[in-house]
mmCIF file of C-alpha atoms in Angstrom:
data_model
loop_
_atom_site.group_PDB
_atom_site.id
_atom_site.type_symbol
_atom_site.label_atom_id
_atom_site.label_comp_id
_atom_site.label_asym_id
_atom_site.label_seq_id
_atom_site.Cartn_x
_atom_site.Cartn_y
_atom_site.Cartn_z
ATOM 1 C CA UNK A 1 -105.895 -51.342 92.444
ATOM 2 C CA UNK A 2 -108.076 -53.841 94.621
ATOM 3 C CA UNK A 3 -110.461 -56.235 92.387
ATOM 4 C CA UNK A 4 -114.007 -54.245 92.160
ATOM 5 C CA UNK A 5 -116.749 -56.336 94.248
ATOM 6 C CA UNK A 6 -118.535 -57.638 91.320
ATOM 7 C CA UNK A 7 -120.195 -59.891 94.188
ATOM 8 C CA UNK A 8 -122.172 -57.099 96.012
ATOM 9 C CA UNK A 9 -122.779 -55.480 92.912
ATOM 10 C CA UNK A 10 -124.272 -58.497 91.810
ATOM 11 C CA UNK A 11 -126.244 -58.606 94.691
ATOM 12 C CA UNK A 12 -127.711 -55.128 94.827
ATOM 13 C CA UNK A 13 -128.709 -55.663 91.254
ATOM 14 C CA UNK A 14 -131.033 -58.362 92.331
ATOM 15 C CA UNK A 15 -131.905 -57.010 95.192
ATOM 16 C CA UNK A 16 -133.545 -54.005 92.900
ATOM 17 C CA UNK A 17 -135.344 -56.411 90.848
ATOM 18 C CA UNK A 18 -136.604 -57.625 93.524
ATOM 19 C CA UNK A 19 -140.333 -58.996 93.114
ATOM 20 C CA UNK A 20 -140.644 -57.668 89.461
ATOM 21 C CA UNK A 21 -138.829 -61.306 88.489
ATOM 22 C CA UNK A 22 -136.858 -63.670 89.326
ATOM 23 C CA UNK A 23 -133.880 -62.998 87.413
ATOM 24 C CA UNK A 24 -132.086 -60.087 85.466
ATOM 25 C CA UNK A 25 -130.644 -60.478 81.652
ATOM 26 C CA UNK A 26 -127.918 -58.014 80.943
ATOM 27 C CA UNK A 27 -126.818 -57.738 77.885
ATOM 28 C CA UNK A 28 -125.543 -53.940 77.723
ATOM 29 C CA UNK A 29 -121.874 -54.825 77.983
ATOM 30 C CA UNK A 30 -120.989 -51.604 80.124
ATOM 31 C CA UNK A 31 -123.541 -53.181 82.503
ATOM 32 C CA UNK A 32 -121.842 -56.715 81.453
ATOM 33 C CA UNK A 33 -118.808 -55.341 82.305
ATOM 34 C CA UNK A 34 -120.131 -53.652 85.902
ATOM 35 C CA UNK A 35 -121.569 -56.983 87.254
ATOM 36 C CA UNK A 36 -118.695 -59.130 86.301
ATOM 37 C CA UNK A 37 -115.921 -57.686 85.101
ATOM 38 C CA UNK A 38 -116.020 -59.458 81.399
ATOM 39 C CA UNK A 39 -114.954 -57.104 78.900
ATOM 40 C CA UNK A 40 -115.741 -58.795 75.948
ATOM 41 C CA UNK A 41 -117.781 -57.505 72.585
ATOM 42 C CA UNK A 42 -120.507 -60.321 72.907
ATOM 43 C CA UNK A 43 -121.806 -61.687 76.207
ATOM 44 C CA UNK A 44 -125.309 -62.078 77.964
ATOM 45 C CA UNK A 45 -125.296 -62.260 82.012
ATOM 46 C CA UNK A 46 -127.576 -63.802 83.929
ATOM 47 C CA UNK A 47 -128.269 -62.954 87.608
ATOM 48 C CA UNK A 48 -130.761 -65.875 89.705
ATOM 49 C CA UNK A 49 -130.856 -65.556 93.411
ATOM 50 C CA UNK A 50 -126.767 -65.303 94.598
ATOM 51 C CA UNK A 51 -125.988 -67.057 91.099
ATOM 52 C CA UNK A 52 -124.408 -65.321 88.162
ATOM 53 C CA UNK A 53 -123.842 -66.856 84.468
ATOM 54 C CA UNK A 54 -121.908 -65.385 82.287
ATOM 55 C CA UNK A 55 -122.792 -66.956 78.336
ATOM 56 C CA UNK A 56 -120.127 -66.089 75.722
ATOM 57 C CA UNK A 57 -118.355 -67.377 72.908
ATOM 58 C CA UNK A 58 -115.364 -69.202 72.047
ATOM 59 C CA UNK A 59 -113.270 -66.499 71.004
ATOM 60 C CA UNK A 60 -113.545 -65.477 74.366
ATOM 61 C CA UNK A 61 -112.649 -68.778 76.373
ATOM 62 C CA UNK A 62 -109.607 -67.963 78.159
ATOM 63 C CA UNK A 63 -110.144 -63.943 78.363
ATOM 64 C CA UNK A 64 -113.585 -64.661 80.181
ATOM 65 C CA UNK A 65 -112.315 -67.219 82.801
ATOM 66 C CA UNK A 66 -109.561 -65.018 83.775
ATOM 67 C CA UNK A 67 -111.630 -61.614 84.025
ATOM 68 C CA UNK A 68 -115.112 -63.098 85.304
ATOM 69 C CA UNK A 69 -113.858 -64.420 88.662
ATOM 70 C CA UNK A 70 -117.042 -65.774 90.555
ATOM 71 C CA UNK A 71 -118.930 -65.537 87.717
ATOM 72 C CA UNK A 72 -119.956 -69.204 86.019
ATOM 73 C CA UNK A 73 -119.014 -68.648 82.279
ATOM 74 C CA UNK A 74 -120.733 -71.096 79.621
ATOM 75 C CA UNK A 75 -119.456 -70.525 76.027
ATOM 76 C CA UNK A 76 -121.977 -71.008 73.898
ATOM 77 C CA UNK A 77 -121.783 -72.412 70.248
ATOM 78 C CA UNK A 78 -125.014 -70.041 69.395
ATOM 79 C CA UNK A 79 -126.080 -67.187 70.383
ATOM 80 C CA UNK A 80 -125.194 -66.223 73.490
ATOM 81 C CA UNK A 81 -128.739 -64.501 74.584
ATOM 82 C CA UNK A 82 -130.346 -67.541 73.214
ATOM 83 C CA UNK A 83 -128.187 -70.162 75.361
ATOM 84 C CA UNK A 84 -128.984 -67.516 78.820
ATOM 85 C CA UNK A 85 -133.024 -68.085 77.601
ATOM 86 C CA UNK A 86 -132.639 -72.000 77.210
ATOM 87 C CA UNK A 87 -130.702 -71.707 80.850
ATOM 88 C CA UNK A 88 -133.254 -70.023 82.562
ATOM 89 C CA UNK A 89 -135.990 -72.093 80.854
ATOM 90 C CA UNK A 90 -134.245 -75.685 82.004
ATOM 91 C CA UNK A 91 -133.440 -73.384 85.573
ATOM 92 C CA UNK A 92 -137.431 -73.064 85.715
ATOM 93 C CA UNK A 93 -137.164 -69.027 85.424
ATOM 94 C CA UNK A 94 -140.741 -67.942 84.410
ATOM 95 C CA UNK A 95 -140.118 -64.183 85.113
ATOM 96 C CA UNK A 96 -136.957 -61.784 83.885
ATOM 97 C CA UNK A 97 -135.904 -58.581 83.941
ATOM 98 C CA UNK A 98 -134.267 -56.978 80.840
ATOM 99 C CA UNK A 99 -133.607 -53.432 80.070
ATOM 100 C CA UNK A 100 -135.752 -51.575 77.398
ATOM 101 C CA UNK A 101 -133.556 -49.274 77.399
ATOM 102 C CA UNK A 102 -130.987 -50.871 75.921
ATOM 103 C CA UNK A 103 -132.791 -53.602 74.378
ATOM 104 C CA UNK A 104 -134.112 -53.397 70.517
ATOM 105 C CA UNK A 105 -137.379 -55.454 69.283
ATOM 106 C CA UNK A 106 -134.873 -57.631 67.401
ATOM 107 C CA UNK A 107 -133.313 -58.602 70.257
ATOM 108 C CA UNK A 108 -136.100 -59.413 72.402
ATOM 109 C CA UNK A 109 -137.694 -61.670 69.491
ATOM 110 C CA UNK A 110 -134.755 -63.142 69.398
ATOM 111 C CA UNK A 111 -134.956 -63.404 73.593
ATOM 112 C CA UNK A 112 -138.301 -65.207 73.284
ATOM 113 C CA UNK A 113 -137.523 -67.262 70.556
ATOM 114 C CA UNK A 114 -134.934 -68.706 72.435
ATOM 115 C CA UNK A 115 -137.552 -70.372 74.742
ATOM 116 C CA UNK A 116 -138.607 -73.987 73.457
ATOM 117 C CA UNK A 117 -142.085 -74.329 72.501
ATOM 118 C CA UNK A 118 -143.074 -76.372 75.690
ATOM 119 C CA UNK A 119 -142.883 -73.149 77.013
ATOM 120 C CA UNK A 120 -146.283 -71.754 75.608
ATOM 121 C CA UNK A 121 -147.841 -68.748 74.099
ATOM 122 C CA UNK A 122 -148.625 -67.555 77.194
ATOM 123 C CA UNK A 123 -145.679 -68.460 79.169
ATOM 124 C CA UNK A 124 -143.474 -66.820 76.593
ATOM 125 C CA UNK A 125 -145.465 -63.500 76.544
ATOM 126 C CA UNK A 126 -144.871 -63.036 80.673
ATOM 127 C CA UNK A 127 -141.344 -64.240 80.704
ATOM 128 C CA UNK A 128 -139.444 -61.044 80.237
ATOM 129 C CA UNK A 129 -140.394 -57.947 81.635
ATOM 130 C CA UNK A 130 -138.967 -54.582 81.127
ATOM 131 C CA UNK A 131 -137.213 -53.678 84.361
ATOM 132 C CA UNK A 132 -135.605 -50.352 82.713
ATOM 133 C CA UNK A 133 -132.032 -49.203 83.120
ATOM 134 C CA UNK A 134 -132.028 -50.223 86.406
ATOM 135 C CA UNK A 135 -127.982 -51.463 86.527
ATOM 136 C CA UNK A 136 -127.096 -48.364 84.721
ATOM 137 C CA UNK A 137 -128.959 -46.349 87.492
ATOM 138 C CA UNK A 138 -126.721 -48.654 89.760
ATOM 139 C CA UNK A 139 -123.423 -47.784 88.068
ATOM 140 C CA UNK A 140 -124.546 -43.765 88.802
ATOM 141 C CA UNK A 141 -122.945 -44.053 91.973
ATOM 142 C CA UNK A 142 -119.371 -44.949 92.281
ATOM 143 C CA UNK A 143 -117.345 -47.075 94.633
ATOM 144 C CA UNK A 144 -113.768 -46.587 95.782
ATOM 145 C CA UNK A 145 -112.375 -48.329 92.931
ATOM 146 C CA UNK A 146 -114.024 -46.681 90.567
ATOM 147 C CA UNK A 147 -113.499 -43.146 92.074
ATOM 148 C CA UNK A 148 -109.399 -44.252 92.143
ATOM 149 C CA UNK A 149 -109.557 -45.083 88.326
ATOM 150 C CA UNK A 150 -111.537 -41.647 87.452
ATOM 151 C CA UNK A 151 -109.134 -39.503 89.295
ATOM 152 C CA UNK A 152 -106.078 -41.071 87.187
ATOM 153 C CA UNK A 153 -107.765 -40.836 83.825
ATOM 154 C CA UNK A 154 -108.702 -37.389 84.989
ATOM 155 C CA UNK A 155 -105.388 -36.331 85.676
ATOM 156 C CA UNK A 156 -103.606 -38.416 82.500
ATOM 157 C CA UNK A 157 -106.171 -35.775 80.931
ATOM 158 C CA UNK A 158 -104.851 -33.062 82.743
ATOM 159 C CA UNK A 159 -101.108 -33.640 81.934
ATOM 160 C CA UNK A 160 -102.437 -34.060 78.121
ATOM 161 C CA UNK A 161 -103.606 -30.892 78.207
ATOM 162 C CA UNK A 162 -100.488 -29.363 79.527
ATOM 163 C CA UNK A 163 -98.014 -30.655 76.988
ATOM 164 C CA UNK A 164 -100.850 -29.069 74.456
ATOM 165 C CA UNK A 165 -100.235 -25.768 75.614
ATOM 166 C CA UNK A 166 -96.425 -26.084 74.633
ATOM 167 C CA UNK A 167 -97.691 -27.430 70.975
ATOM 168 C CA UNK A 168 -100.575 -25.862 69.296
ATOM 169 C CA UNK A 169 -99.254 -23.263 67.237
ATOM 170 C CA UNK A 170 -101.006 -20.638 64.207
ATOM 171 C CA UNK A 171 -100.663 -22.505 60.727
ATOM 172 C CA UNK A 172 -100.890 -25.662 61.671
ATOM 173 C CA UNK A 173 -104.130 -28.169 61.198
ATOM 174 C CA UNK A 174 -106.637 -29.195 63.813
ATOM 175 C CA UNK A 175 -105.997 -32.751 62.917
ATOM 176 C CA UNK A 176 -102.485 -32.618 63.873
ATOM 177 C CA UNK A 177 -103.158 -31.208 67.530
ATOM 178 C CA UNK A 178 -105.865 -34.046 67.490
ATOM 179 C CA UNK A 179 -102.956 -36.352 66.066
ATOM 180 C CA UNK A 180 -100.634 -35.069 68.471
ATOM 181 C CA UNK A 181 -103.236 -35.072 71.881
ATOM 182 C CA UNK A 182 -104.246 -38.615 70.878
ATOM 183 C CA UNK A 183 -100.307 -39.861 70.383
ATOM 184 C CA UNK A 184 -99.647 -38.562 73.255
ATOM 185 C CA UNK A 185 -102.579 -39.810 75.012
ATOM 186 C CA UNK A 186 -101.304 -43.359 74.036
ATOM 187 C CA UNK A 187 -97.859 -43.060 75.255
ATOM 188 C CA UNK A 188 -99.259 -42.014 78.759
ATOM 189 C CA UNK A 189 -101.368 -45.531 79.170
ATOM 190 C CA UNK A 190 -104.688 -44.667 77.751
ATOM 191 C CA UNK A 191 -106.195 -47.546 76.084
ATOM 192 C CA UNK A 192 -108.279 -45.595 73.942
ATOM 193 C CA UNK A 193 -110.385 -42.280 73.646
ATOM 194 C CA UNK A 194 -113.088 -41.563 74.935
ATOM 195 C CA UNK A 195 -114.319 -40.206 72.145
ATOM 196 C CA UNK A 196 -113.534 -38.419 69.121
ATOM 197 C CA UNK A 197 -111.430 -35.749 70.019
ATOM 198 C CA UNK A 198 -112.661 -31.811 69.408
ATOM 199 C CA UNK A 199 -110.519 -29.176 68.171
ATOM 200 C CA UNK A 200 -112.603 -26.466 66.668
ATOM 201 C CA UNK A 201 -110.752 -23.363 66.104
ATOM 202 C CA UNK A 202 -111.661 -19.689 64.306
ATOM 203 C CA UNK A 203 -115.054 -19.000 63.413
ATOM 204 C CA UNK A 204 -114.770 -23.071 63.738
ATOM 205 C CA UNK A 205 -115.168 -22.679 67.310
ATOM 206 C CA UNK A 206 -118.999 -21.726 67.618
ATOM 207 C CA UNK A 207 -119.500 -25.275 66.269
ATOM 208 C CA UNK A 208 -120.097 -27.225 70.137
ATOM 209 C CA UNK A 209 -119.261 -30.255 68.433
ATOM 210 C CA UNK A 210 -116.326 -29.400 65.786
ATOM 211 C CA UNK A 211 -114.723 -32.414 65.036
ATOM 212 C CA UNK A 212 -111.053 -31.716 63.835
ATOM 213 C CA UNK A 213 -110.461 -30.946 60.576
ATOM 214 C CA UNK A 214 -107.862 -30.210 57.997
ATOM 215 C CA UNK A 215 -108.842 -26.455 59.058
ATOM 216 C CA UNK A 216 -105.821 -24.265 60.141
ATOM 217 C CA UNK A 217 -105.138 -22.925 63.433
ATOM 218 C CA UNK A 218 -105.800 -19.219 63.449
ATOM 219 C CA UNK A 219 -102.854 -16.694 64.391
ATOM 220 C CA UNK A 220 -105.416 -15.174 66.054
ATOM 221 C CA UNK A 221 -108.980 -16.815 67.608
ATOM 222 C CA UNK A 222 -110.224 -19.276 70.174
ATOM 223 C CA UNK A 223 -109.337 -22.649 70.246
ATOM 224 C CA UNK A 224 -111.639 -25.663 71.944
ATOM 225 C CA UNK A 225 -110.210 -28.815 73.038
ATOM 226 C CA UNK A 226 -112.510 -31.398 74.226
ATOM 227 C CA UNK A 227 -111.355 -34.437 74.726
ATOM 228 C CA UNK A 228 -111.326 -38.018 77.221
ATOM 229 C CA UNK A 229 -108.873 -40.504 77.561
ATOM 230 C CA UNK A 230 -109.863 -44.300 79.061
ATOM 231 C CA UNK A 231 -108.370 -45.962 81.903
ATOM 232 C CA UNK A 232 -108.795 -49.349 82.630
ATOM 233 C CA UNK A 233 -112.206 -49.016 81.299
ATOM 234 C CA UNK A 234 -113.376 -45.478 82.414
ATOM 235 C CA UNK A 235 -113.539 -42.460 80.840
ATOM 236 C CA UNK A 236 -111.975 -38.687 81.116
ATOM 237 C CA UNK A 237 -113.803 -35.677 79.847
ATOM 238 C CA UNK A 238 -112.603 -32.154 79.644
ATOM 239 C CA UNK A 239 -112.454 -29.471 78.283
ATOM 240 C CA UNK A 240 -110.498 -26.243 77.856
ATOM 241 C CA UNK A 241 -110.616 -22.849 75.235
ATOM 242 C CA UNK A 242 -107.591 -21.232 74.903
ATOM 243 C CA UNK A 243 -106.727 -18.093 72.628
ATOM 244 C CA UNK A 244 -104.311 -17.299 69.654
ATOM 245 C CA UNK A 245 -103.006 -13.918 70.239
ATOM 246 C CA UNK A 246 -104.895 -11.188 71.701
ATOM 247 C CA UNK A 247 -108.721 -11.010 72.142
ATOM 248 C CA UNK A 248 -110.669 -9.011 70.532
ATOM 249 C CA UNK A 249 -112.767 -6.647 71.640
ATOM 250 C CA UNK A 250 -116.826 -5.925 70.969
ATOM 251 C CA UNK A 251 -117.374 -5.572 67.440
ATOM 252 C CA UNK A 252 -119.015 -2.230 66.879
ATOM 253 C CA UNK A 253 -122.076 -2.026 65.063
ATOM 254 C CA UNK A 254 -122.813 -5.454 65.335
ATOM 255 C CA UNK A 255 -124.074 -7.696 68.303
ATOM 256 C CA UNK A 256 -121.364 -10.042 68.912
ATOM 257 C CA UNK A 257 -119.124 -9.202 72.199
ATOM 258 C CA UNK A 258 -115.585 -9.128 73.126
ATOM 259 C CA UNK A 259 -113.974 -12.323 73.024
ATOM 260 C CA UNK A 260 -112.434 -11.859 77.224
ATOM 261 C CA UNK A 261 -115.735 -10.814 78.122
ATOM 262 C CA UNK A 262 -117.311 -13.917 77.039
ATOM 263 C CA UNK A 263 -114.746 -16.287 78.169
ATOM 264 C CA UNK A 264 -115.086 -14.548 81.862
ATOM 265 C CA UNK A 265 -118.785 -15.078 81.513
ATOM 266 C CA UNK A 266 -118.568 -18.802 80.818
ATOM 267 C CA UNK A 267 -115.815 -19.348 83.791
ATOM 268 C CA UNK A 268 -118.509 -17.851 86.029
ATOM 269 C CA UNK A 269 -121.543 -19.350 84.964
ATOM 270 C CA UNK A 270 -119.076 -22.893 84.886
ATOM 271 C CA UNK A 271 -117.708 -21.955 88.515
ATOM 272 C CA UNK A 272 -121.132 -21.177 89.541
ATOM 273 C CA UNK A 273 -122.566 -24.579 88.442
ATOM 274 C CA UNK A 274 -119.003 -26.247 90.098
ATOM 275 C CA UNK A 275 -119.803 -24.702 93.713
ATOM 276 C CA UNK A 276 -123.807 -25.853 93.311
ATOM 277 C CA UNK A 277 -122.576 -29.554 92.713
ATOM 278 C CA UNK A 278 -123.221 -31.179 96.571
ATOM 279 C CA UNK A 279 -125.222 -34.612 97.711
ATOM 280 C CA UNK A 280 -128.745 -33.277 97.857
ATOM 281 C CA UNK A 281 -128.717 -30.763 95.134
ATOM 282 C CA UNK A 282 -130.897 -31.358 91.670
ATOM 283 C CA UNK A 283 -129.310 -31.770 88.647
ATOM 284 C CA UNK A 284 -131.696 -28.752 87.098
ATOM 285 C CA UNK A 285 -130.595 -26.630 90.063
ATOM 286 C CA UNK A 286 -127.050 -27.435 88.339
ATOM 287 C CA UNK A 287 -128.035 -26.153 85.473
ATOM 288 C CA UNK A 288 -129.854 -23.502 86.153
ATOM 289 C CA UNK A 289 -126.245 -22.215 88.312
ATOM 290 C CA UNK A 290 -124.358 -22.216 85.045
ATOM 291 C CA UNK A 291 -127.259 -20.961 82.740
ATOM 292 C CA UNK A 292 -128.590 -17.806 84.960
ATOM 293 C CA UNK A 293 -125.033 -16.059 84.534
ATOM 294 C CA UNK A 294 -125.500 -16.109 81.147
ATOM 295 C CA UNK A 295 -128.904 -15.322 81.230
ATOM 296 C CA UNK A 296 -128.261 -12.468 83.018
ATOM 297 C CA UNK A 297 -125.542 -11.375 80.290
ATOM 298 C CA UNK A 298 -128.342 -11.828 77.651
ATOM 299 C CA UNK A 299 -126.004 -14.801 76.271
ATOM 300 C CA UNK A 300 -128.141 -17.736 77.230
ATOM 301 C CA UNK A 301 -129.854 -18.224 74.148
ATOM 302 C CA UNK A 302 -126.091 -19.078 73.076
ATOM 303 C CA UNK A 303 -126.186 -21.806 75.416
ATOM 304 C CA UNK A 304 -127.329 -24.707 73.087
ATOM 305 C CA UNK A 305 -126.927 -27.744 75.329
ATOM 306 C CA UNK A 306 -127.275 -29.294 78.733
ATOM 307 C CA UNK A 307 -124.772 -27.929 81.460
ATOM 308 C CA UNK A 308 -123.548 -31.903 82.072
ATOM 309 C CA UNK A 309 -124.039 -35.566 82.509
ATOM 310 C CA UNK A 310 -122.823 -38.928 84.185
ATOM 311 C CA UNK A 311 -118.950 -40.154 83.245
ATOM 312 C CA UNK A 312 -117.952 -43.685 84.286
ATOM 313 C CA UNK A 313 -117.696 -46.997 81.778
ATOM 314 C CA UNK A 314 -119.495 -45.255 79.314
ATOM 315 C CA UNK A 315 -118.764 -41.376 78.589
ATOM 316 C CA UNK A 316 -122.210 -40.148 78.656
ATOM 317 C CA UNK A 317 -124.040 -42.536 81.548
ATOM 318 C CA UNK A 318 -126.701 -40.796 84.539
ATOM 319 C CA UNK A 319 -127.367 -37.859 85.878
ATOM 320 C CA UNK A 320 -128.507 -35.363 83.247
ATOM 321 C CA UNK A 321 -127.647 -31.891 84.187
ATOM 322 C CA UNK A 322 -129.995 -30.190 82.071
ATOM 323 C CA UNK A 323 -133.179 -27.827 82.589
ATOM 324 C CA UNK A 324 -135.973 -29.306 84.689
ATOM 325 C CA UNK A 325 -134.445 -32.109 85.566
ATOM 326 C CA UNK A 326 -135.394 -33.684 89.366
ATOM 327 C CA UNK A 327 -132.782 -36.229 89.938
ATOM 328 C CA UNK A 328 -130.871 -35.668 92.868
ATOM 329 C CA UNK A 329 -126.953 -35.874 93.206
ATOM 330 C CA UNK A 330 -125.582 -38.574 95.615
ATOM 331 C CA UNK A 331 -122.548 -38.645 97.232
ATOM 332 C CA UNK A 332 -120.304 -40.895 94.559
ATOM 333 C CA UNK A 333 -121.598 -39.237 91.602
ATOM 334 C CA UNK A 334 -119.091 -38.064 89.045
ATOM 335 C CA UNK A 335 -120.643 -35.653 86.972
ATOM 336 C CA UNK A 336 -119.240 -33.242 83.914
ATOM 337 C CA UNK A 337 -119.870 -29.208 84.634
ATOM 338 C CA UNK A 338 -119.333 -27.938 80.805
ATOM 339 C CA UNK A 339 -121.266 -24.774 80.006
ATOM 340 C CA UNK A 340 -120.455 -23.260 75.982
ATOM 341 C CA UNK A 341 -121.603 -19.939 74.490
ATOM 342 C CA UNK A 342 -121.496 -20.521 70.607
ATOM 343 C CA UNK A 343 -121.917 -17.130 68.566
ATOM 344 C CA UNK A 344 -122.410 -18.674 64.781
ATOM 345 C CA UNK A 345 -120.312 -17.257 62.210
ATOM 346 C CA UNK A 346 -117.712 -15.605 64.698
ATOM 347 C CA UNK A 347 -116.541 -17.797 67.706
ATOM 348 C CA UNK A 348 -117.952 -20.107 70.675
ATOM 349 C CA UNK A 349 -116.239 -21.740 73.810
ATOM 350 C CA UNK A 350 -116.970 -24.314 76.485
ATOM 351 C CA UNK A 351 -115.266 -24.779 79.888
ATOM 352 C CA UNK A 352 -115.485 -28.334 81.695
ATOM 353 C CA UNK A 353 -114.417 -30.138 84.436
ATOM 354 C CA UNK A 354 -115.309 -33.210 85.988
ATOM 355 C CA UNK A 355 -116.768 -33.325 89.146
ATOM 356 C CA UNK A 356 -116.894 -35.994 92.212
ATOM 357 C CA UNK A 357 -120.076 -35.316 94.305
ATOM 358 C CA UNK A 358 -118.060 -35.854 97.780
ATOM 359 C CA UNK A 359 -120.079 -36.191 101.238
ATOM 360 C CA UNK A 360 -119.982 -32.420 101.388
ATOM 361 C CA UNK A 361 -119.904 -30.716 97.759
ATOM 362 C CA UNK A 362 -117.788 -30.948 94.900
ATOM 363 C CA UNK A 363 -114.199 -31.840 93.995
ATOM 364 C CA UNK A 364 -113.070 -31.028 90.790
ATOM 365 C CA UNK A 365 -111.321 -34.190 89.652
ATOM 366 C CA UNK A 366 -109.673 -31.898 86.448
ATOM 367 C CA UNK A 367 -107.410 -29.547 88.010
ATOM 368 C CA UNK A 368 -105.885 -27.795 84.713
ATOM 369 C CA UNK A 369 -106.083 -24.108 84.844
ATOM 370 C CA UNK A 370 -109.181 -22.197 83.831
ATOM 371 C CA UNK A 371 -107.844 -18.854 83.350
ATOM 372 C CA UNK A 372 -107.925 -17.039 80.526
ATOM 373 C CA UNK A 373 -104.188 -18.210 78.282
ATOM 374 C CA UNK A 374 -103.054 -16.444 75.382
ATOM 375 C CA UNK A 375 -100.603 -18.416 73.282
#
């Protein structure tokens, strides 16, 4: 894998400030991370003009030289926001950017407070000014490298999910296809999950987020795995529903429908956002592809969450595929397509992929099969 350009995404950040300051504090370390390559838990970046600092501390001496190439690292014996302030102040900054987003009150106390009191009242008041999440907004779109590591954590995914299929089994706990996923997942290269891994199963299911639990697999039922693995810093996210024994059909006398016919419905309405995923589309047109198949099914109001969002350093990151929402999809974009119909009290499943936004639609970057499997 070539080194990511940290330079020209260094640049375009500042370039996007532009006239709102004269230099950028990061201190979200997925943003960290994105304009420099440091991976470390503590660091504050600072971007002046072509010049990048990078302020950490000593437990990170050696890891920072060796991943911040081009980047000037200071290790700091206090805090390492407070030594960027006291930089910029002796560098003759009177203007920065910071996120609000991502920045609490404490912290930006602590930012001012890290100005000396030649400074002034005044001074100190205009120094930083919220530029919002305007490197996250960057890291929306991704480059080459970044596509290349998505596609392999995609597909470690994919492979994870295969060797599931030959596992799960009636009897046995969630936790130990969670145990088993996330060994496996290990043993393939992933240095971690994305997050913690779903495997809600039974009634169990119409829970979107079930967590494993010491709750048994039933001989007969839907099972959802959702689950990420991370590669080199980036993360998966999929999921698939599969089904112990033979579906039932429509309950009578009662409102809740047969479990095939609700699994076809949520392939089509998830198909149906898939093939509405292009550069140009909005991310509630997305949405609203996925939701008006179930709407038309009168299943809808089972639909209890947004249809997707951003994946990249951070699972959840930009665009929100949800209702109403404007933002337009760019060529670049990788983007989750997961609609869920949860019936509480009898069973629920969710279908996702993720999806590149290529130059001309979508490429689904999680090949596993969506059809319906009985095991």
């Amino acid at each position: 894998m070539g080194r990511m350009n940290y330079k020209a995404r260094q640049k375009k950040a500042v370039r996007r400030v532009g006239k709102l300051a004269e230099a950028l504090l990061v201190t979200h370390l997925p943003d960290v991370r994105y304009l420099s390559g440091f991976t470390g838990s503590n660091a504050a970046l600072v971007l002046v003009g072509a010049k990048a600092m990078l302020f950490t501390d000593g437990r990170y001496t050696a890891q920072a030289q060796a991943e911040a190439v081009g980047t000037k690292v200071t290790i700091a014996a206090k805090s390492a926001v407070v030594a960027a302030c006291e930089w910029m102040e002796a560098a003759g900054v009177t203007r920065c950017g910071f996120d609000g987003t991502q920045t609490t009150v404490a912290a930006l106390t602590r930012m001012e407070a890290g100005l000396s009191k030649a400074f002034g009242v005044k001074a100190r008041r205009e120094m930083f000014v919220d530029v919002g999440a305007l490197v996250a907004r960057l890291r929306e779109v991704k480059d080459e490298d970044e596509i290349a590591i998505l596609r392999r954590a995609a597909l470690l995914g994919c492979g994870l999910f295969d060797h599931m299929l030959g596992f799960i089994e009636g009897g046995m706990t969630e936790m130990a296809v969670a145990a088993e996923l996330e060994y496996r997942a290990r043993l393939a290269g992933s240095e971690a999950m994305s997050f913690e891994t779903i495997v809600a199963s039974g009634e169990r299911s119409a829970l979107p987020h079930g967590r494993a639990t010491l709750a048994k697999i039933p001989k007969r039922g839907f099972v959802t795995l959702d689950f990420g693995v991370v590669v080199d810093g980036y993360s998966s996210d999929m999921t698939r529903t599969v089904h112990m024994g033979r579906a039932r059909g429509p309950v009578k006398a009662s409102a809740v429908p047969g479990e095939r016919d609700v699994y076809d419905l949520v392939l089509e309405a998830q198909e149906s956002a898939v093939r509405a995923v292009k550069p140009g589309a909005s991310a509630g047109d997305v949405d609203e592809a996925a939701r008006s198949v179930l709407r038309r099914a009168g299943l809808d109001g089972f639909f209890s969450h947004s249809t997707g969002h951003g994946v990249g350093l951070e699972i959840h990151e930009g665009p929100r595929l949800a209702a109403k929402q404007t933002q337009t999809l760019e060529a670049g974009m990788v983007v989750t397509i997961e609609p869920g119909v949860y019936l509480p009290g009898s069973f629920g499943l969710r279908i996702e992929d993720m999806v590149l936004v290529s130059a001309v639609g979508g490429e689904v970057l999680t090949p596993s099969p969506k059809a319906w499997i009985e095991l």
